């Protein structure tokens, strides 16, 4: 999930330049495989091959297709990993289109950056992240729905010789007072020669029937309750083999030699091949591949590998945190003078571990070559890049790569990677087999857990100064950790003046009014690959800021809510969320015996979330989160119940990480391999959650990630009330007992 | 050749007896509703019923099943299953949906044994089923609601 920096248009430029070198390929694709085959099939043909030579070119062609039987297929530019982007986009389309929900399905699109480029990033690259799906789709997909409806109405008007203004379009039918009736499907094949108006008007807010409808249900829940929804792991192609990977045990190691003689003797083994990222054991099925893997011996070249353990890495970070920051991300007022005049100075250091995404579907992708075209099935979260990388590996031009965008079993950022990891592996393995058959690379849980691309470990050194009246007059936050963007295609754009925005977001844009304020960054280098992890920088910055602020409020002798509100005069959205959350939680009243409360507020991806948690302490050293009150301001809530679902899920996901998740390394080797040692939240730890959505007429912002950041600090602050212990080392499994 | 009764049909599986049922279902029989998440009985994504009891198919060897009757998400049926699936859809429990076959198999087994599970019963029966999307609040509500409907 991309961080906020990508809302700056400049982000997309590196990818755009990569894309522009294949401009002709993109246009070619629109007119051939991807465009019409999935396109706006007003004239009926269902496949590109059947399209008439002069197929109607229409600006909304790549988004919606209506078949003669009335089936509406929406092509989504945004990746679906559970967060509901397909439903959100379908809601936007259907607000204007007026189809019957039973006729709607959504597919993932790729290979047409002009149509699918993420508008929140300037439109130059397709991708999903930074909770931008609804922001990017807000006008685009409503307009596509409206354009489609206008065409259908015009077609009916022509057919029936009545004014278009007298035709009603709803529930997939066109009707006229004279009794005339046609389904959308019938009229879709009668739109030849119609021209869209230059301006496509959209319904005013007062007329919405879909957007903001509290009881609108997801159209895609049912196939998730009967096992019929296909994920990449379920892709079955004729003659397909399954490959299991052997990756280097240490990051940066490479294969020196390997011996697969024993593995190759197994019945059902296809081949054992070396590719750039390790050894692929290819077999007729997953079970044989897994068994054969254990028979392969590999000698690794570890001369360039990261050899340190996480304790050494974190010790180096803590040491660096004691020094002055290498670069300043924010510098207001005069920090030194502020601290010099302070009556009271507080300091605290917070330590955050590496975290794994650990989505329930382990990473996978399937590839094959057919008639000179490489087809790749996978969770293609950054399709333009993956298409390009696949073409490079296969030695074909990008127009000879066709991506099939599958829904994924979770993601949390892990399916958007700079090197296309498992996608690249699938193409490499298929190529190593001379394209003789389709191959699916299926990572085991251990491959996935030890595969790197973690939420980077961080250390925050915090310092605050209060004047004699308890006013917060100085704030210093030194952030030490690894950059996500450095060394990637996007470094030039995302890292400015030594500051990777993903390292400091949530800290550098601190909303509190403090006259002397410094946020510094020291970027460290390790061989451990890192990546965005649901809510990115705010997963650690919000904790450091909001937990430390609680310490400061206490030192000032002030109530944590009142203290924050006084500092939030210029941030009415934060203040409103905080006020409502404290009101709903009964903040200021005494909690029931044995219950303790904590509060936090954080903005991420332009969405503000405030949470109040209520906990109990079932036994010393244990914490039970009983209840969370959550208030969210995400602009217009397109699917309010899904905003609630994302807050619930974000809280559960975040809480698991705060309580017990941690990736550690010993001598460069990751210690955790499966869910026995890496422990996401389970149902018995899930609190009761009450979500309130602040009414807003602003355009939609994000919902997938912003539920995560406040839960950790809100919990830490409640734990302090209960135990008088400040947890400054995460996870709690480590920090609470330390 | 190993013979197993799956979803009421006797199936022949040409594989070694130690092959986990999960991979026999998915890769041999192409019943892909049962999911792989961990391979070591930690996540519950692979939950099926063996004579009505929930088992993790990733650690159940096909050679050990014998005359036991296997039910997968594709074959689960009856009043309890239909009620659970309907409530799951109505409450929009799934997010990514990947864990939900396993969640539903565990929930159906729970409600078949215990008509009125309390929260502690739900914790006990369902805590072997991970949901990385953390749909737990809705899973709990859905089980309570299904119990209410089944009682009525
Ligand atoms: S795959 Fe069987 S319990 Fe996880
Ligand atoms: S719904 Fe995604 S893992 Fe449960």
PDB file of N, CA and C in Angstrom, chain A residues 81-82 217-218 221 224-227 231 233-234 236 285-287 291 356-358 360-362 408-410 412 443 445 641 644-646 648-649 652-653 661 674-676 680-684 686, chain B residues 16 18-20 23 26-27 30 32-33 35-38 40 42-43 73 85 88-90 92 94-101 104 122-123 126-130 132-134 136-140:
ATOM      1  N   UNK A  81      -8.078  -7.099  -2.822  1.00  0.00           N
ATOM      2  CA  UNK A  81      -7.389  -8.028  -1.923  1.00  0.00           C
ATOM      3  C   UNK A  81      -8.220  -8.242  -0.668  1.00  0.00           C
ATOM      4  N   UNK A  82      -9.511  -7.894  -0.767  1.00  0.00           N
ATOM      5  CA  UNK A  82     -10.392  -8.057   0.376  1.00  0.00           C
ATOM      6  C   UNK A  82     -10.950  -6.754   0.887  1.00  0.00           C
ATOM      7  N   UNK A 217     -25.359  -4.354   0.386  1.00  0.00           N
ATOM      8  CA  UNK A 217     -24.475  -5.495   0.681  1.00  0.00           C
ATOM      9  C   UNK A 217     -23.475  -5.687  -0.443  1.00  0.00           C
ATOM     10  N   UNK A 218     -22.305  -6.208  -0.092  1.00  0.00           N
ATOM     11  CA  UNK A 218     -21.299  -6.548  -1.100  1.00  0.00           C
ATOM     12  C   UNK A 218     -21.904  -7.519  -2.094  1.00  0.00           C
ATOM     13  N   UNK A 221     -20.064 -11.483  -1.810  1.00  0.00           N
ATOM     14  CA  UNK A 221     -19.890 -12.289  -0.596  1.00  0.00           C
ATOM     15  C   UNK A 221     -20.226 -13.765  -0.819  1.00  0.00           C
ATOM     16  N   UNK A 224     -17.762 -16.378  -1.695  1.00  0.00           N
ATOM     17  CA  UNK A 224     -16.755 -16.544  -0.641  1.00  0.00           C
ATOM     18  C   UNK A 224     -17.294 -17.404   0.498  1.00  0.00           C
ATOM     19  N   UNK A 225     -18.559 -17.801   0.405  1.00  0.00           N
ATOM     20  CA  UNK A 225     -19.104 -18.661   1.460  1.00  0.00           C
ATOM     21  C   UNK A 225     -19.303 -20.092   0.964  1.00  0.00           C
ATOM     22  N   UNK A 226     -19.051 -20.330  -0.309  1.00  0.00           N
ATOM     23  CA  UNK A 226     -19.227 -21.699  -0.804  1.00  0.00           C
ATOM     24  C   UNK A 226     -17.991 -22.230  -1.519  1.00  0.00           C
ATOM     25  N   UNK A 227     -16.892 -21.521  -1.368  1.00  0.00           N
ATOM     26  CA  UNK A 227     -15.623 -22.002  -1.916  1.00  0.00           C
ATOM     27  C   UNK A 227     -15.468 -21.816  -3.408  1.00  0.00           C
ATOM     28  N   UNK A 231      -8.960 -17.898  -6.533  1.00  0.00           N
ATOM     29  CA  UNK A 231      -7.772 -17.095  -6.246  1.00  0.00           C
ATOM     30  C   UNK A 231      -6.643 -17.642  -7.118  1.00  0.00           C
ATOM     31  N   UNK A 233      -4.139 -19.322  -6.276  1.00  0.00           N
ATOM     32  CA  UNK A 233      -3.807 -20.694  -5.897  1.00  0.00           C
ATOM     33  C   UNK A 233      -4.719 -21.703  -6.592  1.00  0.00           C
ATOM     34  N   UNK A 234      -5.891 -21.244  -7.020  1.00  0.00           N
ATOM     35  CA  UNK A 234      -6.868 -22.146  -7.633  1.00  0.00           C
ATOM     36  C   UNK A 234      -6.753 -22.210  -9.158  1.00  0.00           C
ATOM     37  N   UNK A 236      -6.095 -23.396 -12.546  1.00  0.00           N
ATOM     38  CA  UNK A 236      -5.809 -24.716 -13.123  1.00  0.00           C
ATOM     39  C   UNK A 236      -5.735 -24.559 -14.629  1.00  0.00           C
ATOM     40  N   UNK A 285       2.345 -31.953  -8.723  1.00  0.00           N
ATOM     41  CA  UNK A 285       1.459 -31.287  -7.775  1.00  0.00           C
ATOM     42  C   UNK A 285       2.269 -30.748  -6.591  1.00  0.00           C
ATOM     43  N   UNK A 286       1.574 -30.028  -5.752  1.00  0.00           N
ATOM     44  CA  UNK A 286       2.230 -29.328  -4.643  1.00  0.00           C
ATOM     45  C   UNK A 286       2.869 -30.296  -3.660  1.00  0.00           C
ATOM     46  N   UNK A 287       2.203 -31.390  -3.413  1.00  0.00           N
ATOM     47  CA  UNK A 287       2.697 -32.349  -2.423  1.00  0.00           C
ATOM     48  C   UNK A 287       4.021 -32.956  -2.866  1.00  0.00           C
ATOM     49  N   UNK A 291       7.738 -32.446  -1.150  1.00  0.00           N
ATOM     50  CA  UNK A 291       8.577 -33.583  -0.735  1.00  0.00           C
ATOM     51  C   UNK A 291       9.930 -33.525  -1.425  1.00  0.00           C
ATOM     52  N   UNK A 356       5.739  -9.047   9.331  1.00  0.00           N
ATOM     53  CA  UNK A 356       5.399  -9.724   8.074  1.00  0.00           C
ATOM     54  C   UNK A 356       3.937  -9.437   7.729  1.00  0.00           C
ATOM     55  N   UNK A 357       3.639  -9.391   6.438  1.00  0.00           N
ATOM     56  CA  UNK A 357       2.242  -9.188   6.016  1.00  0.00           C
ATOM     57  C   UNK A 357       1.426 -10.439   6.337  1.00  0.00           C
ATOM     58  N   UNK A 358       2.031 -11.592   6.050  1.00  0.00           N
ATOM     59  CA  UNK A 358       1.435 -12.873   6.415  1.00  0.00           C
ATOM     60  C   UNK A 358      -0.008 -13.026   5.966  1.00  0.00           C
ATOM     61  N   UNK A 360      -3.223 -14.601   4.264  1.00  0.00           N
ATOM     62  CA  UNK A 360      -3.507 -16.027   4.425  1.00  0.00           C
ATOM     63  C   UNK A 360      -3.223 -16.843   3.157  1.00  0.00           C
ATOM     64  N   UNK A 361      -3.338 -16.221   2.000  1.00  0.00           N
ATOM     65  CA  UNK A 361      -2.941 -16.919   0.767  1.00  0.00           C
ATOM     66  C   UNK A 361      -1.458 -16.658   0.545  1.00  0.00           C
ATOM     67  N   UNK A 362      -0.625 -17.678   0.706  1.00  0.00           N
ATOM     68  CA  UNK A 362       0.811 -17.443   0.483  1.00  0.00           C
ATOM     69  C   UNK A 362       1.039 -17.013  -0.972  1.00  0.00           C
ATOM     70  N   UNK A 408      -6.845 -11.513  -4.488  1.00  0.00           N
ATOM     71  CA  UNK A 408      -5.916 -12.237  -3.626  1.00  0.00           C
ATOM     72  C   UNK A 408      -6.479 -12.426  -2.230  1.00  0.00           C
ATOM     73  N   UNK A 409      -5.997 -13.483  -1.602  1.00  0.00           N
ATOM     74  CA  UNK A 409      -6.398 -13.810  -0.237  1.00  0.00           C
ATOM     75  C   UNK A 409      -5.638 -12.955   0.748  1.00  0.00           C
ATOM     76  N   UNK A 410      -6.006 -11.689   0.809  1.00  0.00           N
ATOM     77  CA  UNK A 410      -5.279 -10.709   1.609  1.00  0.00           C
ATOM     78  C   UNK A 410      -4.117 -10.146   0.810  1.00  0.00           C
ATOM     79  N   UNK A 412      -2.305  -6.586   2.034  1.00  0.00           N
ATOM     80  CA  UNK A 412      -1.771  -5.658   3.052  1.00  0.00           C
ATOM     81  C   UNK A 412      -0.508  -4.949   2.565  1.00  0.00           C
ATOM     82  N   UNK A 443       4.299 -20.408  -3.137  1.00  0.00           N
ATOM     83  CA  UNK A 443       5.136 -20.330  -1.947  1.00  0.00           C
ATOM     84  C   UNK A 443       4.479 -21.084  -0.805  1.00  0.00           C
ATOM     85  N   UNK A 445       4.056 -21.423   3.368  1.00  0.00           N
ATOM     86  CA  UNK A 445       3.987 -20.385   4.408  1.00  0.00           C
ATOM     87  C   UNK A 445       5.387 -19.938   4.808  1.00  0.00           C
ATOM     88  N   UNK A 641     -21.008   0.416   5.233  1.00  0.00           N
ATOM     89  CA  UNK A 641     -20.773  -0.827   5.976  1.00  0.00           C
ATOM     90  C   UNK A 641     -19.382  -1.393   5.698  1.00  0.00           C
ATOM     91  N   UNK A 644     -16.985   0.469   7.837  1.00  0.00           N
ATOM     92  CA  UNK A 644     -17.018  -0.170   9.159  1.00  0.00           C
ATOM     93  C   UNK A 644     -16.172  -1.446   9.138  1.00  0.00           C
ATOM     94  N   UNK A 645     -16.346  -2.260   8.091  1.00  0.00           N
ATOM     95  CA  UNK A 645     -15.589  -3.520   7.997  1.00  0.00           C
ATOM     96  C   UNK A 645     -14.086  -3.263   7.964  1.00  0.00           C
ATOM     97  N   UNK A 646     -13.680  -2.222   7.256  1.00  0.00           N
ATOM     98  CA  UNK A 646     -12.245  -1.925   7.170  1.00  0.00           C
ATOM     99  C   UNK A 646     -11.707  -1.393   8.493  1.00  0.00           C
ATOM    100  N   UNK A 648     -12.956  -2.324  11.430  1.00  0.00           N
ATOM    101  CA  UNK A 648     -12.888  -3.543  12.261  1.00  0.00           C
ATOM    102  C   UNK A 648     -11.632  -4.341  11.904  1.00  0.00           C
ATOM    103  N   UNK A 649     -11.457  -4.564  10.604  1.00  0.00           N
ATOM    104  CA  UNK A 649     -10.316  -5.358  10.160  1.00  0.00           C
ATOM    105  C   UNK A 649      -8.993  -4.673  10.458  1.00  0.00           C
ATOM    106  N   UNK A 652      -8.236  -5.108  14.131  1.00  0.00           N
ATOM    107  CA  UNK A 652      -7.795  -6.475  14.434  1.00  0.00           C
ATOM    108  C   UNK A 652      -6.396  -6.748  13.905  1.00  0.00           C
ATOM    109  N   UNK A 653      -6.141  -6.283  12.695  1.00  0.00           N
ATOM    110  CA  UNK A 653      -4.828  -6.471  12.070  1.00  0.00           C
ATOM    111  C   UNK A 653      -3.758  -5.723  12.872  1.00  0.00           C
ATOM    112  N   UNK A 661       3.092  -9.816  17.193  1.00  0.00           N
ATOM    113  CA  UNK A 661       3.790 -10.121  15.948  1.00  0.00           C
ATOM    114  C   UNK A 661       5.198  -9.526  15.954  1.00  0.00           C
ATOM    115  N   UNK A 674       6.219 -19.828  10.434  1.00  0.00           N
ATOM    116  CA  UNK A 674       4.806 -20.157  10.252  1.00  0.00           C
ATOM    117  C   UNK A 674       4.007 -19.466  11.352  1.00  0.00           C
ATOM    118  N   UNK A 675       2.712 -19.726  11.368  1.00  0.00           N
ATOM    119  CA  UNK A 675       1.848 -19.048  12.340  1.00  0.00           C
ATOM    120  C   UNK A 675       2.012 -19.573  13.766  1.00  0.00           C
ATOM    121  N   UNK A 676       2.845 -20.582  13.937  1.00  0.00           N
ATOM    122  CA  UNK A 676       3.087 -21.023  15.315  1.00  0.00           C
ATOM    123  C   UNK A 676       4.006 -20.046  16.044  1.00  0.00           C
ATOM    124  N   UNK A 680      -0.576 -13.746  14.391  1.00  0.00           N
ATOM    125  CA  UNK A 680      -1.621 -12.740  14.180  1.00  0.00           C
ATOM    126  C   UNK A 680      -2.762 -12.922  15.188  1.00  0.00           C
ATOM    127  N   UNK A 681      -3.609 -11.924  15.280  1.00  0.00           N
ATOM    128  CA  UNK A 681      -4.734 -11.961  16.210  1.00  0.00           C
ATOM    129  C   UNK A 681      -5.670 -13.129  15.895  1.00  0.00           C
ATOM    130  N   UNK A 682      -6.209 -13.728  16.937  1.00  0.00           N
ATOM    131  CA  UNK A 682      -7.233 -14.771  16.767  1.00  0.00           C
ATOM    132  C   UNK A 682      -8.545 -14.290  17.369  1.00  0.00           C
ATOM    133  N   UNK A 683      -9.608 -15.059  17.139  1.00  0.00           N
ATOM    134  CA  UNK A 683     -10.945 -14.573  17.481  1.00  0.00           C
ATOM    135  C   UNK A 683     -11.098 -14.303  18.980  1.00  0.00           C
ATOM    136  N   UNK A 684     -10.415 -15.092  19.812  1.00  0.00           N
ATOM    137  CA  UNK A 684     -10.584 -14.897  21.254  1.00  0.00           C
ATOM    138  C   UNK A 684      -9.938 -13.601  21.743  1.00  0.00           C
ATOM    139  N   UNK A 686     -10.224 -10.759  19.871  1.00  0.00           N
ATOM    140  CA  UNK A 686     -10.870  -9.658  19.139  1.00  0.00           C
ATOM    141  C   UNK A 686     -11.808  -8.889  20.052  1.00  0.00           C
TER     142      UNK A 686
ATOM    143  N   UNK B  16       0.150 -41.522  -3.009  1.00  0.00           N
ATOM    144  CA  UNK B  16       0.683 -42.246  -1.859  1.00  0.00           C
ATOM    145  C   UNK B  16      -0.171 -41.971  -0.629  1.00  0.00           C
ATOM    146  N   UNK B  18       0.518 -41.213   2.317  1.00  0.00           N
ATOM    147  CA  UNK B  18       0.864 -40.100   3.224  1.00  0.00           C
ATOM    148  C   UNK B  18       0.535 -38.727   2.635  1.00  0.00           C
ATOM    149  N   UNK B  19       0.007 -38.703   1.428  1.00  0.00           N
ATOM    150  CA  UNK B  19      -0.363 -37.402   0.846  1.00  0.00           C
ATOM    151  C   UNK B  19      -1.439 -36.747   1.721  1.00  0.00           C
ATOM    152  N   UNK B  20      -1.233 -35.498   2.106  1.00  0.00           N
ATOM    153  CA  UNK B  20      -2.279 -34.831   2.897  1.00  0.00           C
ATOM    154  C   UNK B  20      -3.568 -34.685   2.085  1.00  0.00           C
ATOM    155  N   UNK B  23      -4.033 -31.681  -0.315  1.00  0.00           N
ATOM    156  CA  UNK B  23      -3.485 -31.662  -1.679  1.00  0.00           C
ATOM    157  C   UNK B  23      -4.182 -32.671  -2.569  1.00  0.00           C
ATOM    158  N   UNK B  26      -7.269 -30.646  -3.554  1.00  0.00           N
ATOM    159  CA  UNK B  26      -6.990 -29.509  -4.435  1.00  0.00           C
ATOM    160  C   UNK B  26      -6.365 -29.924  -5.759  1.00  0.00           C
ATOM    161  N   UNK B  27      -5.328 -30.748  -5.685  1.00  0.00           N
ATOM    162  CA  UNK B  27      -4.529 -31.006  -6.892  1.00  0.00           C
ATOM    163  C   UNK B  27      -4.952 -32.258  -7.650  1.00  0.00           C
ATOM    164  N   UNK B  30      -9.338 -31.585  -7.764  1.00  0.00           N
ATOM    165  CA  UNK B  30      -9.697 -30.220  -8.182  1.00  0.00           C
ATOM    166  C   UNK B  30     -10.894 -29.656  -7.434  1.00  0.00           C
ATOM    167  N   UNK B  32     -11.190 -27.041  -5.122  1.00  0.00           N
ATOM    168  CA  UNK B  32     -10.258 -26.019  -4.645  1.00  0.00           C
ATOM    169  C   UNK B  32     -10.861 -25.056  -3.623  1.00  0.00           C
ATOM    170  N   UNK B  33     -12.066 -25.334  -3.168  1.00  0.00           N
ATOM    171  CA  UNK B  33     -12.650 -24.466  -2.132  1.00  0.00           C
ATOM    172  C   UNK B  33     -11.933 -24.582  -0.801  1.00  0.00           C
ATOM    173  N   UNK B  35      -8.749 -24.405   1.347  1.00  0.00           N
ATOM    174  CA  UNK B  35      -7.573 -23.585   1.072  1.00  0.00           C
ATOM    175  C   UNK B  35      -6.336 -24.002   1.872  1.00  0.00           C
ATOM    176  N   UNK B  36      -5.200 -23.619   1.308  1.00  0.00           N
ATOM    177  CA  UNK B  36      -3.907 -23.831   1.954  1.00  0.00           C
ATOM    178  C   UNK B  36      -3.454 -22.515   2.590  1.00  0.00           C
ATOM    179  N   UNK B  37      -3.107 -22.584   3.878  1.00  0.00           N
ATOM    180  CA  UNK B  37      -2.608 -21.372   4.518  1.00  0.00           C
ATOM    181  C   UNK B  37      -1.302 -21.580   5.252  1.00  0.00           C
ATOM    182  N   UNK B  38      -1.126 -22.785   5.837  1.00  0.00           N
ATOM    183  CA  UNK B  38       0.080 -22.971   6.656  1.00  0.00           C
ATOM    184  C   UNK B  38       0.689 -24.360   6.491  1.00  0.00           C
ATOM    185  N   UNK B  40       0.413 -26.764   8.565  1.00  0.00           N
ATOM    186  CA  UNK B  40       0.784 -27.396   9.841  1.00  0.00           C
ATOM    187  C   UNK B  40      -0.252 -27.168  10.951  1.00  0.00           C
ATOM    188  N   UNK B  42      -2.141 -24.750  11.782  1.00  0.00           N
ATOM    189  CA  UNK B  42      -2.082 -23.503  12.538  1.00  0.00           C
ATOM    190  C   UNK B  42      -3.136 -22.482  12.120  1.00  0.00           C
ATOM    191  N   UNK B  43      -3.716 -22.639  10.919  1.00  0.00           N
ATOM    192  CA  UNK B  43      -4.559 -21.543  10.419  1.00  0.00           C
ATOM    193  C   UNK B  43      -6.006 -21.928  10.167  1.00  0.00           C
ATOM    194  N   UNK B  73     -16.243 -27.834   1.708  1.00  0.00           N
ATOM    195  CA  UNK B  73     -17.107 -26.662   1.530  1.00  0.00           C
ATOM    196  C   UNK B  73     -18.004 -26.831   0.305  1.00  0.00           C
ATOM    197  N   UNK B  85     -24.269 -20.214   5.875  1.00  0.00           N
ATOM    198  CA  UNK B  85     -23.832 -19.553   4.635  1.00  0.00           C
ATOM    199  C   UNK B  85     -24.688 -18.326   4.325  1.00  0.00           C
ATOM    200  N   UNK B  88     -23.772 -15.565   6.795  1.00  0.00           N
ATOM    201  CA  UNK B  88     -22.422 -15.078   6.434  1.00  0.00           C
ATOM    202  C   UNK B  88     -22.533 -14.043   5.301  1.00  0.00           C
ATOM    203  N   UNK B  89     -23.385 -14.334   4.324  1.00  0.00           N
ATOM    204  CA  UNK B  89     -23.548 -13.422   3.189  1.00  0.00           C
ATOM    205  C   UNK B  89     -24.299 -12.170   3.622  1.00  0.00           C
ATOM    206  N   UNK B  90     -25.359 -12.359   4.396  1.00  0.00           N
ATOM    207  CA  UNK B  90     -26.157 -11.198   4.814  1.00  0.00           C
ATOM    208  C   UNK B  90     -25.364 -10.221   5.667  1.00  0.00           C
ATOM    209  N   UNK B  92     -22.237  -9.778   5.440  1.00  0.00           N
ATOM    210  CA  UNK B  92     -20.993  -9.455   4.737  1.00  0.00           C
ATOM    211  C   UNK B  92     -19.786  -9.744   5.625  1.00  0.00           C
ATOM    212  N   UNK B  94     -17.198 -11.934   4.894  1.00  0.00           N
ATOM    213  CA  UNK B  94     -15.890 -12.059   4.240  1.00  0.00           C
ATOM    214  C   UNK B  94     -15.306 -10.729   3.796  1.00  0.00           C
ATOM    215  N   UNK B  95     -13.998 -10.640   3.920  1.00  0.00           N
ATOM    216  CA  UNK B  95     -13.288  -9.548   3.240  1.00  0.00           C
ATOM    217  C   UNK B  95     -12.603 -10.173   2.033  1.00  0.00           C
ATOM    218  N   UNK B  96     -11.365 -10.645   2.185  1.00  0.00           N
ATOM    219  CA  UNK B  96     -10.768 -11.324   1.032  1.00  0.00           C
ATOM    220  C   UNK B  96     -11.444 -12.659   0.781  1.00  0.00           C
ATOM    221  N   UNK B  97     -11.965 -13.265   1.829  1.00  0.00           N
ATOM    222  CA  UNK B  97     -12.714 -14.508   1.682  1.00  0.00           C
ATOM    223  C   UNK B  97     -11.880 -15.775   1.761  1.00  0.00           C
ATOM    224  N   UNK B  98     -10.576 -15.630   1.757  1.00  0.00           N
ATOM    225  CA  UNK B  98      -9.704 -16.799   1.626  1.00  0.00           C
ATOM    226  C   UNK B  98      -9.850 -17.775   2.793  1.00  0.00           C
ATOM    227  N   UNK B  99     -10.036 -17.243   4.003  1.00  0.00           N
ATOM    228  CA  UNK B  99     -10.155 -18.114   5.183  1.00  0.00           C
ATOM    229  C   UNK B  99     -11.558 -18.665   5.360  1.00  0.00           C
ATOM    230  N   UNK B 100     -12.523 -18.127   4.578  1.00  0.00           N
ATOM    231  CA  UNK B 100     -13.920 -18.324   4.964  1.00  0.00           C
ATOM    232  C   UNK B 100     -14.437 -19.740   4.752  1.00  0.00           C
ATOM    233  N   UNK B 101     -13.892 -20.482   3.794  1.00  0.00           N
ATOM    234  CA  UNK B 101     -14.316 -21.886   3.683  1.00  0.00           C
ATOM    235  C   UNK B 101     -14.046 -22.588   5.011  1.00  0.00           C
ATOM    236  N   UNK B 104     -16.330 -21.341   7.851  1.00  0.00           N
ATOM    237  CA  UNK B 104     -17.696 -21.865   7.746  1.00  0.00           C
ATOM    238  C   UNK B 104     -17.735 -23.341   8.146  1.00  0.00           C
ATOM    239  N   UNK B 122     -17.632 -20.153  21.250  1.00  0.00           N
ATOM    240  CA  UNK B 122     -17.186 -19.679  19.929  1.00  0.00           C
ATOM    241  C   UNK B 122     -15.667 -19.510  19.928  1.00  0.00           C
ATOM    242  N   UNK B 123     -15.141 -18.923  20.974  1.00  0.00           N
ATOM    243  CA  UNK B 123     -13.678 -18.780  21.065  1.00  0.00           C
ATOM    244  C   UNK B 123     -13.000 -20.142  20.956  1.00  0.00           C
ATOM    245  N   UNK B 126     -13.476 -21.689  17.373  1.00  0.00           N
ATOM    246  CA  UNK B 126     -13.052 -20.916  16.196  1.00  0.00           C
ATOM    247  C   UNK B 126     -11.635 -20.357  16.292  1.00  0.00           C
ATOM    248  N   UNK B 127     -10.980 -20.527  17.426  1.00  0.00           N
ATOM    249  CA  UNK B 127      -9.686 -19.848  17.523  1.00  0.00           C
ATOM    250  C   UNK B 127      -8.586 -20.568  16.746  1.00  0.00           C
ATOM    251  N   UNK B 128      -8.879 -21.739  16.208  1.00  0.00           N
ATOM    252  CA  UNK B 128      -7.917 -22.384  15.310  1.00  0.00           C
ATOM    253  C   UNK B 128      -8.006 -21.870  13.889  1.00  0.00           C
ATOM    254  N   UNK B 129      -8.993 -21.024  13.631  1.00  0.00           N
ATOM    255  CA  UNK B 129      -9.183 -20.488  12.281  1.00  0.00           C
ATOM    256  C   UNK B 129      -8.719 -19.039  12.229  1.00  0.00           C
ATOM    257  N   UNK B 130      -7.558 -18.837  11.621  1.00  0.00           N
ATOM    258  CA  UNK B 130      -7.052 -17.474  11.462  1.00  0.00           C
ATOM    259  C   UNK B 130      -7.832 -16.739  10.386  1.00  0.00           C
ATOM    260  N   UNK B 132      -6.724 -13.312   8.593  1.00  0.00           N
ATOM    261  CA  UNK B 132      -5.750 -12.221   8.585  1.00  0.00           C
ATOM    262  C   UNK B 132      -6.437 -10.885   8.312  1.00  0.00           C
ATOM    263  N   UNK B 133      -7.608 -10.933   7.680  1.00  0.00           N
ATOM    264  CA  UNK B 133      -8.378  -9.696   7.504  1.00  0.00           C
ATOM    265  C   UNK B 133      -9.108  -9.332   8.790  1.00  0.00           C
ATOM    266  N   UNK B 134      -9.064 -10.212   9.792  1.00  0.00           N
ATOM    267  CA  UNK B 134      -9.676  -9.959  11.100  1.00  0.00           C
ATOM    268  C   UNK B 134     -11.172  -9.695  11.012  1.00  0.00           C
ATOM    269  N   UNK B 136     -13.277 -11.214  12.560  1.00  0.00           N
ATOM    270  CA  UNK B 136     -13.757 -11.961  13.729  1.00  0.00           C
ATOM    271  C   UNK B 136     -15.044 -11.413  14.348  1.00  0.00           C
ATOM    272  N   UNK B 137     -15.179 -10.089  14.364  1.00  0.00           N
ATOM    273  CA  UNK B 137     -16.381  -9.523  14.995  1.00  0.00           C
ATOM    274  C   UNK B 137     -17.623 -10.010  14.259  1.00  0.00           C
ATOM    275  N   UNK B 138     -17.529 -10.032  12.945  1.00  0.00           N
ATOM    276  CA  UNK B 138     -18.690 -10.466  12.157  1.00  0.00           C
ATOM    277  C   UNK B 138     -18.863 -11.974  12.199  1.00  0.00           C
ATOM    278  N   UNK B 139     -17.766 -12.707  12.298  1.00  0.00           N
ATOM    279  CA  UNK B 139     -17.884 -14.166  12.442  1.00  0.00           C
ATOM    280  C   UNK B 139     -18.676 -14.471  13.714  1.00  0.00           C
ATOM    281  N   UNK B 140     -18.325 -13.788  14.792  1.00  0.00           N
ATOM    282  CA  UNK B 140     -19.023 -14.013  16.062  1.00  0.00           C
ATOM    283  C   UNK B 140     -20.515 -13.652  15.935  1.00  0.00           C
TER     284      UNK B 140
END
